[in-house]
Coordinates of C-alpha atoms in Angstrom, one line a residue:
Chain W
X1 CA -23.2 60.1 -21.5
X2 CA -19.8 59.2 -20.4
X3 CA -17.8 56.7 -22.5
X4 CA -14.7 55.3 -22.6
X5 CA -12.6 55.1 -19.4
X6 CA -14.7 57.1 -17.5
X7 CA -17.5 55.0 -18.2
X8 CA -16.6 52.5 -15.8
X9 CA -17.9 51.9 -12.0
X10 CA -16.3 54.7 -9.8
X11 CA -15.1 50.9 -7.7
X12 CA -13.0 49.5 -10.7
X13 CA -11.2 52.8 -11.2
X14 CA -10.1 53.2 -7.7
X15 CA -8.6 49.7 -7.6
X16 CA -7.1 50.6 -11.4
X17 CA -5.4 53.7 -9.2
X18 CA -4.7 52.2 -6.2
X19 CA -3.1 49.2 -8.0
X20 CA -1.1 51.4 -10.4
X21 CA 0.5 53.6 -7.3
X22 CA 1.6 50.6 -5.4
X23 CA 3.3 49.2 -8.4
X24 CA 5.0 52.2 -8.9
X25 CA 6.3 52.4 -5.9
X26 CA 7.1 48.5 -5.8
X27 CA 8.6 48.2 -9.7
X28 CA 12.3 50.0 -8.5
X29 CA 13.7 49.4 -12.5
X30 CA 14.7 52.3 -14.8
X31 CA 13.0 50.5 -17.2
X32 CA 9.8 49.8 -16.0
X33 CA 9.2 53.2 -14.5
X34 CA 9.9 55.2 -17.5
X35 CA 7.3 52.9 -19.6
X36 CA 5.1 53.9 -16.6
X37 CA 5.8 57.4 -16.9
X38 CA 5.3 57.5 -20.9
X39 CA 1.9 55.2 -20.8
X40 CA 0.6 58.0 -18.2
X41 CA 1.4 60.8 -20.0
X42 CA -0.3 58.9 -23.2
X43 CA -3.3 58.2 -20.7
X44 CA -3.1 62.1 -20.1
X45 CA -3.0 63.1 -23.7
X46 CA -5.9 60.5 -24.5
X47 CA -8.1 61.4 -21.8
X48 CA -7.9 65.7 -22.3
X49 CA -5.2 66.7 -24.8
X50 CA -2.8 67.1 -22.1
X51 CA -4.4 70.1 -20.9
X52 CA -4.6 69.3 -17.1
X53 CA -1.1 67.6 -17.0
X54 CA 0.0 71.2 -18.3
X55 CA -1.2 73.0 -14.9
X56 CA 1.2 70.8 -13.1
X57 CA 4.3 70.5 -15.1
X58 CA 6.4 73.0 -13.6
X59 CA 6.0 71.0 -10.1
X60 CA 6.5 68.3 -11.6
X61 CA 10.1 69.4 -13.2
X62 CA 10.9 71.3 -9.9
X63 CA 10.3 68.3 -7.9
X64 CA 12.4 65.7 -10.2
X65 CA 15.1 68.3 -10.3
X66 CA 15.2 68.6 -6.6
X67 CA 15.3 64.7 -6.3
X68 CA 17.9 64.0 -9.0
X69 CA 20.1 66.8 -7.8
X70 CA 20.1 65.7 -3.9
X71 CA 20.0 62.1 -4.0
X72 CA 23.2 61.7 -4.8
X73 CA 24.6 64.1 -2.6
X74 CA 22.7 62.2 0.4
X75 CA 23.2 58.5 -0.8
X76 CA 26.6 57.6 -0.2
X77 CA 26.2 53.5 -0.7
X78 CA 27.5 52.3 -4.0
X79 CA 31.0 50.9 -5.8
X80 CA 31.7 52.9 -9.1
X81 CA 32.5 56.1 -8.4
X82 CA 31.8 58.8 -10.8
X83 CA 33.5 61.6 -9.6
X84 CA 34.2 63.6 -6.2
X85 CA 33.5 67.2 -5.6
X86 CA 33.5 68.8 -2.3
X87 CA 35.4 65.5 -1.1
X88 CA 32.1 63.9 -1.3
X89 CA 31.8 60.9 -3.8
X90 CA 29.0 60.7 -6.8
X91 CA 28.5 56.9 -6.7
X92 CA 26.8 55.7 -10.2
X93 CA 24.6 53.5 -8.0
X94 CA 23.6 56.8 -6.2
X95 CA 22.6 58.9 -10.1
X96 CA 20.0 56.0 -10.9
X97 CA 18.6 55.8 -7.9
X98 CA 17.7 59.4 -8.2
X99 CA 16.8 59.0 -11.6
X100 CA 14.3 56.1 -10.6
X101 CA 12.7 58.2 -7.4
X102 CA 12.0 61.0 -10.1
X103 CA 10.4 58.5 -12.2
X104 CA 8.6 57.2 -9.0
X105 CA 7.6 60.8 -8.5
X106 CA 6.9 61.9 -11.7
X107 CA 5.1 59.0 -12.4
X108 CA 2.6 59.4 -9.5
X109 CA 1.8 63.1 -9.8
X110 CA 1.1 62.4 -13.7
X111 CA -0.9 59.9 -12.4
X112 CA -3.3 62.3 -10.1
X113 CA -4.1 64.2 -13.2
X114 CA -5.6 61.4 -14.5
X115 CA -7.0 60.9 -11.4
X116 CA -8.8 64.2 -11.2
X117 CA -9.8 63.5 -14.3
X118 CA -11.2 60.7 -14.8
X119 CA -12.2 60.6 -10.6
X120 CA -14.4 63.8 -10.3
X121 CA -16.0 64.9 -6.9
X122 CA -19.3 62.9 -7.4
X123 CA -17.6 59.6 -8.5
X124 CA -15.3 60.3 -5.0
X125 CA -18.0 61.5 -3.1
X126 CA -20.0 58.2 -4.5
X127 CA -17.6 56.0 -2.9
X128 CA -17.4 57.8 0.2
X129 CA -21.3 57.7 1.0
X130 CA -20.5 53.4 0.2
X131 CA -18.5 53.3 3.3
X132 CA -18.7 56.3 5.3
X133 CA -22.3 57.7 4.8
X134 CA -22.5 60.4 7.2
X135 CA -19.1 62.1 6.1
X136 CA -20.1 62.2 2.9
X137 CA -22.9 63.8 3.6
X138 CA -21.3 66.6 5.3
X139 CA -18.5 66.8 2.0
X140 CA -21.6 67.3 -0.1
X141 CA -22.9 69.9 2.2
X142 CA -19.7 71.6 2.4
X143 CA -18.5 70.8 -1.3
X144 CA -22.0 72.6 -1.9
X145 CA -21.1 75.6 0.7
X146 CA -17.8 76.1 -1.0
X147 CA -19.1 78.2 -4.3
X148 CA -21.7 79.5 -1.8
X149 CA -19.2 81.2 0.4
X150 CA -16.9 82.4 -2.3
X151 CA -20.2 84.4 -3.7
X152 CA -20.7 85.8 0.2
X153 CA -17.3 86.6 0.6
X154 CA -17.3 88.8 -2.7
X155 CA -20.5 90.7 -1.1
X156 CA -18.9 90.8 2.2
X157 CA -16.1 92.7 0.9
X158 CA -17.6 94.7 -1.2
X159 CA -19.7 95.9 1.3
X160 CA -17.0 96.5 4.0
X161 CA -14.9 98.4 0.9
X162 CA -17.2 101.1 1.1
X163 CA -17.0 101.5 4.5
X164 CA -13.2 101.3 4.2
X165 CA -12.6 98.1 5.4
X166 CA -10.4 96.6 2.6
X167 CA -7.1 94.0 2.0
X168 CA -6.3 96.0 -0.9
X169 CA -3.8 98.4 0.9
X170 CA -2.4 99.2 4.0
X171 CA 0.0 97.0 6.4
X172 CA 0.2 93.4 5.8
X173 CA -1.1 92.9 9.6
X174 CA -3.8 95.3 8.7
X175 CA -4.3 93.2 5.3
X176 CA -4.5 90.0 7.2
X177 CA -7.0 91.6 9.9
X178 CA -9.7 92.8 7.8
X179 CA -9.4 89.4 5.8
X180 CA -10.3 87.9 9.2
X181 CA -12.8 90.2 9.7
X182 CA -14.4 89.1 6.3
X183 CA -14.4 85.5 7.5
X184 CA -16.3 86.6 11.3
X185 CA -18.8 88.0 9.2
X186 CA -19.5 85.3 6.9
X187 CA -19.0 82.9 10.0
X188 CA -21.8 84.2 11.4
X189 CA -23.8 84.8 8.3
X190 CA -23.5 81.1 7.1
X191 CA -24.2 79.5 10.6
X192 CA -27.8 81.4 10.9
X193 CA -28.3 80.4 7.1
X194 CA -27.4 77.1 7.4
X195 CA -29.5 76.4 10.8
X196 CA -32.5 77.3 8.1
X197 CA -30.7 74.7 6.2
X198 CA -30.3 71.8 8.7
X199 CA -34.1 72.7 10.3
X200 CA -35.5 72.2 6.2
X201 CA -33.8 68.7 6.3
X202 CA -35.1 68.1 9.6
X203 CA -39.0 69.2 7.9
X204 CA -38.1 66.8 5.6
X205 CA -37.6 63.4 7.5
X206 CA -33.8 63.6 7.8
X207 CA -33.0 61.3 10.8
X208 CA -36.2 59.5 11.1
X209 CA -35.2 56.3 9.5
X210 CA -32.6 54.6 7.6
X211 CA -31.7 57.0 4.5
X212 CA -32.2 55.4 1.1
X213 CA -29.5 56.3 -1.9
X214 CA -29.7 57.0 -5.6
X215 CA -27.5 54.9 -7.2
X216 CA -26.0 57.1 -10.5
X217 CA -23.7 54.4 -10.7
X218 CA -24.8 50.8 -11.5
X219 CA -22.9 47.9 -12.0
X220 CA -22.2 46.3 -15.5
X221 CA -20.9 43.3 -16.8
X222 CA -17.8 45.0 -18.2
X223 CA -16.8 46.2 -14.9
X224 CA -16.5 42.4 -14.4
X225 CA -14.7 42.1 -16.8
X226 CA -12.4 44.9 -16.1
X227 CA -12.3 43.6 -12.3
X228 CA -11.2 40.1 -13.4
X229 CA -8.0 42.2 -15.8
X230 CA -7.5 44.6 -13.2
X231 CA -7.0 41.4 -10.4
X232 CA -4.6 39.2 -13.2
X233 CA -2.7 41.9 -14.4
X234 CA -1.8 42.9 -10.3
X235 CA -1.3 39.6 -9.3
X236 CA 1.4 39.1 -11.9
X237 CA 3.2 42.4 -10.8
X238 CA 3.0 41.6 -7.8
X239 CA 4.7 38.4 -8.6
X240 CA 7.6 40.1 -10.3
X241 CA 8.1 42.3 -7.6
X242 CA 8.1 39.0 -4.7
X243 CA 10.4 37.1 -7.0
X244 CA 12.9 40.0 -7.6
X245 CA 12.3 40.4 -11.2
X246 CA 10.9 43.8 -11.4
X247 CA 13.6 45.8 -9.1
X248 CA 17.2 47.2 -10.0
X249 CA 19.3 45.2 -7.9
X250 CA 22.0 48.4 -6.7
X251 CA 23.4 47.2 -3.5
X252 CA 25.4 45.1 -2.7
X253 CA 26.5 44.9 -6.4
X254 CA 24.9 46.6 -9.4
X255 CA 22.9 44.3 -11.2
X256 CA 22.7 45.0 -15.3
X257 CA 20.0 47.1 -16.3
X258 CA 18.9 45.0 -19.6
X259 CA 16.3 42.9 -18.7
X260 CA 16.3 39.4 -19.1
X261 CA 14.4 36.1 -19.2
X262 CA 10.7 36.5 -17.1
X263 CA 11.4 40.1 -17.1
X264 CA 10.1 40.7 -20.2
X265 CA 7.1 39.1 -19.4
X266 CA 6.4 40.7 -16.3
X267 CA 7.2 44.7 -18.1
X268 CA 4.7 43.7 -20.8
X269 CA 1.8 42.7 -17.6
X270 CA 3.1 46.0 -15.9
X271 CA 2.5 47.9 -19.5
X272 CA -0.7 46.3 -20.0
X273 CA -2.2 46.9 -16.7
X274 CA -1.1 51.0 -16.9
X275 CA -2.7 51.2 -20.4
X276 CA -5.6 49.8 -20.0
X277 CA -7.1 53.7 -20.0
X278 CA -6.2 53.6 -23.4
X279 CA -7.2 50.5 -24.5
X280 CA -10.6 51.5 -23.6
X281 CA -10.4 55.0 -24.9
X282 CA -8.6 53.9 -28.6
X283 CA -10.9 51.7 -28.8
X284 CA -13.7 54.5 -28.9
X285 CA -11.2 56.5 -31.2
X286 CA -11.4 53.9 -33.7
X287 CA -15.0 53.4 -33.3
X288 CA -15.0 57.2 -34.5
X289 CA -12.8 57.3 -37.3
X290 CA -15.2 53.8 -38.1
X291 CA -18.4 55.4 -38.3
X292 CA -16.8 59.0 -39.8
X293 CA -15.6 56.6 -42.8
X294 CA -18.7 55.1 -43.0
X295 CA -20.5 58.6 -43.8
Chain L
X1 CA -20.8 46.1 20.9
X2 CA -19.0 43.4 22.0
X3 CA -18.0 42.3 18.3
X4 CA -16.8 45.7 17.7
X5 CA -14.2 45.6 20.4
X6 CA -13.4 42.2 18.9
X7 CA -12.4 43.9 15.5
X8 CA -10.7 46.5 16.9
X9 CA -8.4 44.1 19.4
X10 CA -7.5 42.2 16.4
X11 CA -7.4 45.1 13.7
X12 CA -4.7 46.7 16.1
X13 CA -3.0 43.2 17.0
X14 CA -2.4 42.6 12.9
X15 CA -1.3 46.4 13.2
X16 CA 1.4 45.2 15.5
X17 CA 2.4 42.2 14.5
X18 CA 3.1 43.7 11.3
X19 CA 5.4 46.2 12.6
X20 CA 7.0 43.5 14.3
X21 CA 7.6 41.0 12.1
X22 CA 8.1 42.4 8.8
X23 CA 10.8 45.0 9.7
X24 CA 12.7 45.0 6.6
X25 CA 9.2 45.5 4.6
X26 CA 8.8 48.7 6.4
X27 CA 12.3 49.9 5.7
X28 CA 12.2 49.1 2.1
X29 CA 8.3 50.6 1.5
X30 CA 8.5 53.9 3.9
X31 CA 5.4 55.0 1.7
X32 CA 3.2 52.0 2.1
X33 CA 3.6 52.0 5.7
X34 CA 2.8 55.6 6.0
X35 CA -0.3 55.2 4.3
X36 CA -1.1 52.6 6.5
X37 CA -0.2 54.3 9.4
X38 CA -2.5 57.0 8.6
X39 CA -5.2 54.6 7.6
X40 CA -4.9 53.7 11.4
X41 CA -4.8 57.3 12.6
X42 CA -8.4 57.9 11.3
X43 CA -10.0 55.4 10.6
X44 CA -11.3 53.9 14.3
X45 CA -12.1 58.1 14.8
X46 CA -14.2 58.3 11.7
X47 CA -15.7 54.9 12.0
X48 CA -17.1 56.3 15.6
X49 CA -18.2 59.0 14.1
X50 CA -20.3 57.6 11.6
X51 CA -22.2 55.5 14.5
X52 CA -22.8 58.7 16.2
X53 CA -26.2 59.8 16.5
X54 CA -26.2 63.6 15.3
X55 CA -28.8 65.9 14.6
X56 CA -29.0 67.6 11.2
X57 CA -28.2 70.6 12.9
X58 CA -24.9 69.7 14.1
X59 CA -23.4 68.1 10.7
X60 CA -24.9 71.1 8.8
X61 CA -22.5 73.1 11.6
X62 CA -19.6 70.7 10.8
X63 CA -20.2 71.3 7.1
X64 CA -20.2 75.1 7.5
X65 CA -17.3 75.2 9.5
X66 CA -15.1 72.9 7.0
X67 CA -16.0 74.9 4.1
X68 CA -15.6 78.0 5.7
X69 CA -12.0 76.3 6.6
X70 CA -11.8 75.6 2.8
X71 CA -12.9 78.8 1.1
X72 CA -10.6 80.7 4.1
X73 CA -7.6 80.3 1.5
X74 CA -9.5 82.8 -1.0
X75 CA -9.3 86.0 0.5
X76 CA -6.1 85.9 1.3
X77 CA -4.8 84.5 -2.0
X78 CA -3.0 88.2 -2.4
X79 CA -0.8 87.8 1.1
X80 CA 1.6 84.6 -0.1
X81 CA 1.7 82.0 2.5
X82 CA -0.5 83.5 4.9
X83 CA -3.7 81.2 5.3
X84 CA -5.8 80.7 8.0
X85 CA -7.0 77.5 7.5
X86 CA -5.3 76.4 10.4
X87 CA -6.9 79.1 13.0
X88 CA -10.4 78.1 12.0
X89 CA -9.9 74.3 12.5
X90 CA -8.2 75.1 15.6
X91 CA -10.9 77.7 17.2
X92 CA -13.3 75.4 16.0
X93 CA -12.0 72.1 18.1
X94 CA -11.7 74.3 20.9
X95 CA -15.3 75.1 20.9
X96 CA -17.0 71.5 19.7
X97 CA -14.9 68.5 20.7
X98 CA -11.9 66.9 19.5
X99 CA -13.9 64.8 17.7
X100 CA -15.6 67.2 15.6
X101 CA -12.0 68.8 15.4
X102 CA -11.0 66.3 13.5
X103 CA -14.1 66.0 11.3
X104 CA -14.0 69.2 10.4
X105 CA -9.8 69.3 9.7
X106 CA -9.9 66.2 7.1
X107 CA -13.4 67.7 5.6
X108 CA -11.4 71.0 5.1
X109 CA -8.4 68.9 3.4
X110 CA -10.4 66.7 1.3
X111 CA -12.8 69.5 -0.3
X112 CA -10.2 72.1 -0.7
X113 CA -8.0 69.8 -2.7
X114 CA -11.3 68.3 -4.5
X115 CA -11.6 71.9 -5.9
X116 CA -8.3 72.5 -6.2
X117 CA -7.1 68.4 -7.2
X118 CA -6.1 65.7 -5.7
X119 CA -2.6 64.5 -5.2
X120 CA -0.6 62.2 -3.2
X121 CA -0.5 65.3 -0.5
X122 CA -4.2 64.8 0.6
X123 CA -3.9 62.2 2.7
X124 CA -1.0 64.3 4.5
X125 CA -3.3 67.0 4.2
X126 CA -6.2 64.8 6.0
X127 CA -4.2 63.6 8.8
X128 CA -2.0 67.1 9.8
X129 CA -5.6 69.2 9.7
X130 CA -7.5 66.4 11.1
X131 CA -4.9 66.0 14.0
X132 CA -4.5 69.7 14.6
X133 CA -8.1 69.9 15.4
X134 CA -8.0 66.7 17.3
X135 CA -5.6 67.3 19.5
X136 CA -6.8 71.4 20.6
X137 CA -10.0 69.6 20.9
X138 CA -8.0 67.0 23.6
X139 CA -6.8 69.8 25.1
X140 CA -9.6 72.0 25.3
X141 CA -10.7 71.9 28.7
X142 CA -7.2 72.0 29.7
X143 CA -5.2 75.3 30.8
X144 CA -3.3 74.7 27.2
X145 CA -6.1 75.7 25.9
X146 CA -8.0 78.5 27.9
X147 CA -4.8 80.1 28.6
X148 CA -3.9 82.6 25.4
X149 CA 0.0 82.2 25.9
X150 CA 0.1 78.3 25.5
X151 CA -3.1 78.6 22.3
X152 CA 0.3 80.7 20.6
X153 CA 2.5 78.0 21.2
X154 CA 0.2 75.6 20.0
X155 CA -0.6 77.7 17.0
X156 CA 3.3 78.0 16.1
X157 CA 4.0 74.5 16.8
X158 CA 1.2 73.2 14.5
X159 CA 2.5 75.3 11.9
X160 CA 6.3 73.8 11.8
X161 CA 4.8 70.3 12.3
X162 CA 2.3 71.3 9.4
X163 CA 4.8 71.9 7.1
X164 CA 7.3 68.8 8.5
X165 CA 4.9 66.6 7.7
X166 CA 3.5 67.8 4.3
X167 CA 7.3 67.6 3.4
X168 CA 7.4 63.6 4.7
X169 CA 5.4 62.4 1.5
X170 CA 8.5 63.6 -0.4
X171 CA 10.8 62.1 1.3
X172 CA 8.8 58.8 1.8
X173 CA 8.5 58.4 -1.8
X174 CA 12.4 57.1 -1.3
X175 CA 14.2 59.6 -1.3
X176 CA 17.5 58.2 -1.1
X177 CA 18.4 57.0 2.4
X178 CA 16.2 58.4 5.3
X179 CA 18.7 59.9 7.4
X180 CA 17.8 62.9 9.7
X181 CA 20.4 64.7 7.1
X182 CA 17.8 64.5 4.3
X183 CA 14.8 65.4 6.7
X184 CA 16.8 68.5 7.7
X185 CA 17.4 69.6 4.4
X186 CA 13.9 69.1 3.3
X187 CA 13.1 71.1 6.0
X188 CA 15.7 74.1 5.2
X189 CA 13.6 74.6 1.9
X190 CA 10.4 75.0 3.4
X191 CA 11.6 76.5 6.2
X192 CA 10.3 80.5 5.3
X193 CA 7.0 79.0 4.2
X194 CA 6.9 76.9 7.4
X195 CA 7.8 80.3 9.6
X196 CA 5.3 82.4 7.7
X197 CA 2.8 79.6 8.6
X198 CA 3.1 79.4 12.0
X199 CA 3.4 83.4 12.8
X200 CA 0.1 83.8 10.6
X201 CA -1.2 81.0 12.9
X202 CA 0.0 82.8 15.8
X203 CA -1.1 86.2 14.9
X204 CA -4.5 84.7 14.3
X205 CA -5.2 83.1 17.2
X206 CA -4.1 86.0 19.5
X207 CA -6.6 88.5 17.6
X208 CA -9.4 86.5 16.8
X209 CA -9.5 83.1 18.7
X210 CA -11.2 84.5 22.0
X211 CA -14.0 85.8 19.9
X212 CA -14.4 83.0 17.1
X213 CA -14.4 80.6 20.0
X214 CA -17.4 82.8 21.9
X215 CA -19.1 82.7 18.6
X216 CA -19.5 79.2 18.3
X217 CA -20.2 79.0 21.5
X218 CA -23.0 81.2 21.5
X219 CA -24.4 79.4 18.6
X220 CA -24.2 75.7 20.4
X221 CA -25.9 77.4 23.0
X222 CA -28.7 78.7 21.2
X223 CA -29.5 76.0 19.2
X224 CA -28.7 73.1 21.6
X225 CA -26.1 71.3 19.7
X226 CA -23.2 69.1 20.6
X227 CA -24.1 68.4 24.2
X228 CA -21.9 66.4 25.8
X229 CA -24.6 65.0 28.3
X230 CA -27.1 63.9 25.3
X231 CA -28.6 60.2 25.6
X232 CA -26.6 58.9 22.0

């Protein structure tokens, strides 16, 4: 049984993702972005260990590098200038904002990993059959295909490598033809399979009136109660970001990055709405520990 | 039907009127408005999908075809950036429709990266595949099409766009000012990949697109699917 985070209805943890992306993208403030990026690596840790984030990190480093290097090579609007090289200017204004699109970025691709996660294929493909049902039904045929055809394509190569057919060696056009080759063959292979397949659905009543769904995932109070969270803590982002208090002010004049007055109050809705992965998972942690002391 | 054109008159009149009047949102939010923007490519295309009356035989088809799409990456994991996803979304629009060209493109995105995970690049993914299809499909019946030289320069196109594209979400995520010097150097960085895309693209299509597109064919054929002349 799943607990914790994942627990919730597929629903509440797409608007938890969707609302955490846009505020990423909206809250422009050194600040707030790199208590975004350390609450999602937390999320990450708390959720697997870290273990997923790890496949990713070296994009991740490349792609903030990339970004903090170029931008302010590129942006050429600010006052204070740091220093010139190449008779090109290094405006301060120019550093944090590529500092702050790294975060942005960083931020967001930490964020997937919790999304694939927390969000696997049947929670996705769950929401899918909600509002498209006949796509999803052809991403569960195919998602099923996709192991499937990886199994074929091993045979089909096998086969063909003792007739000498290979991508092992030779000419990389030769490589590449005898890979297409493999893919003819299992083309035609899977389509007369699969009209077995489609023929079997057919046998048994697909199309002959409405389809009828199993619900794995039902809806509980908590999700309301998440829902009602998820909509407060959004709404008072959102406010931040319409009244100016969650963005670095860099152009026409730098605004100080110390925050001050509603600020506060609007980094510590932004914090909680961002953590409330770990809310939900310390508080099965502690449960743990609880019952462990109790034995 | 009626009401639907209703909704669709006004979905695509808010569309507008929010490019119009909220200019200096869209400047500020380049990411927001590009999802949006690709909401609005697929959305009305998917939505007429889904009223489509198909038989179980033709999504099983569509299914094949975008994991075959999907599961093309494997064998060629060895050659680096030579993958011929592309090819078998394209052959494939040729054969069945622009519509199930586009089916079959965002299918291929969407599994591919549900095995491989998610990020902010499938909906990029969704739209360049899903459009690639889309449009051969369009142009299908057209000498663009049937003619072998102008398939190549479709092929190599697709694969520059492709990678143009894929490198947008970057930029879009702010980086720094949006000036067609950024883009270009985006573009300088993935430029070999970009090349070795649309040559593997083009090199595809000229050995193997006449016969994938008989193929499939043959298969419609024999089994009566996707005809165009079928009471819905």
């Amino acid at each position: 049984m799943l607990r914790g985070f994942r627990s919730f209805h597929p629903l509440v943890l797409l608007l938890y993702y969707i609302a955490v992306i846009a505020g990423l993208m909206l809250n422009q403030h050194p600040i707030f972005l790199t208590a975004a990026f350390l609450s999602i690596i937390f999320v990450n840790l708390i959720l697997d260990k870290g273990i997923e984030l790890n496949k990713w990190k070296y994009m991740i480093i490349f792609l903030d590098l990339f970004v903090f290097v170029f931008t302010p090579v590129f942006n050429q609007q600010g006052n204070i200038v740091l220093f010139e090289l190449f008779s090109r200017a290094f405006y301060l204004e120019a550093v944090i904002q590529g500092a702050m699109i790294a975060l942005t970025l960083s931020g967001i691709l930490a964020l997937f990993t919790t999304f694939n996660i927390v969000m696997t294929p049947d929670k996705f493909l769950y929401l899918f059959s909600k509002f498209f049902p006949k796509w999803a039904l052809i991403l569960m045929l195919a998602l099923r295909f996709m192991p499937l055809f990886r199994k074929r394509l091993a045979d089909i190569q096998d086969v063909q490598e003792m007739k000498g057919v290979s991508m092992k060696d030779g000419k990389l056009r030769d490589k590449a033809q005898n890979g297409m080759l493999f893919l003819q063959i299992l083309l035609t292979y899977s389509l007369e399979e699969a009209m077995q397949t489609a023929d079997s659905m057919s046998a048994r009543g697909y199309g002959l009136q409405k389809r009828s769904q199993y619900k794995a995932y039902r809806w509980k109070s908590r999700d309301w109660s998440m829902l009602i969270l998820l909509f407060f803590l959004s709404l008072s982002t959102l406010i931040g970001w319409q009244s100016n208090k969650t963005i670095l002010t860099l152009t026409p004049e730098l605004e100080s990055i110390l925050l001050q007055g509603y600020s506060w109050f609007y980094l510590l809705g932004w914090f909680l709405l961002i953590s409330l992965p770990i809310w939900t998972e310390g508080k099965e942690v502690i449960k743990w520990n609880f019952y462990q002391r109790e034995i | 039907m009626a009401n639907e054109k209703g909704i669709t008159v006004i979905g695509v009149a808010i569309f507008f009127l929010l490019l119009i009047f909220f200019p200096k949102f869209i400047i500020q939010h380049y990411l927001l408005i590009s999802i949006l923007f690709i909401i609005a490519i697929l959305l009305p295309s998917i939505i007429r999908f889904s009223r489509k009356n198909m038989t179980s035989r033709e999504m099983v088809m569509l299914a094949v075809l975008a994991a075959i799409a999907g599961v093309s990456r494997i064998p060629f994991a060895p050659l680096p950036s030579v993958q011929p996803t592309t090819f078998v979304i394209i052959a494939s629009a040729i054969a069945l429709g622009p519509q199930s060209g586009l089916v079959i493109g965002a299918s291929a995105a969407l599994i591919s990266n549900m095995v491989l995970g998610q990020g902010p690049w499938t909906p990029w993914q969704m739209v360049c595949w899903g459009m690639a299809g889309f449009i051969a499909g369009l142009l299908a019946k057209t000498f663009f099409m049937k003619r072998m030289t102008w398939r190549l320069i479709y092929g190599f196109i697709i694969g520059f766009i492709f990678g143009w594209v894929m490198n947008m979400w970057i930029l879009f995520s702010g980086f720094g000012d949006l000036t067609l010097e950024t883009f270009i150097l985006l573009n300088t960085q993935s430029f070999y990949f970009d090349l070795a895309h649309a040559l593997s693209n083009v090199f595809f299509l000229f050995l193997f697109s006449t016969i994938w597109i008989k193929i499939l064919n043959r298969f419609k054929e024999k089994y009566g699917m996707f005809q165009e002349n079928r009471k819905e």
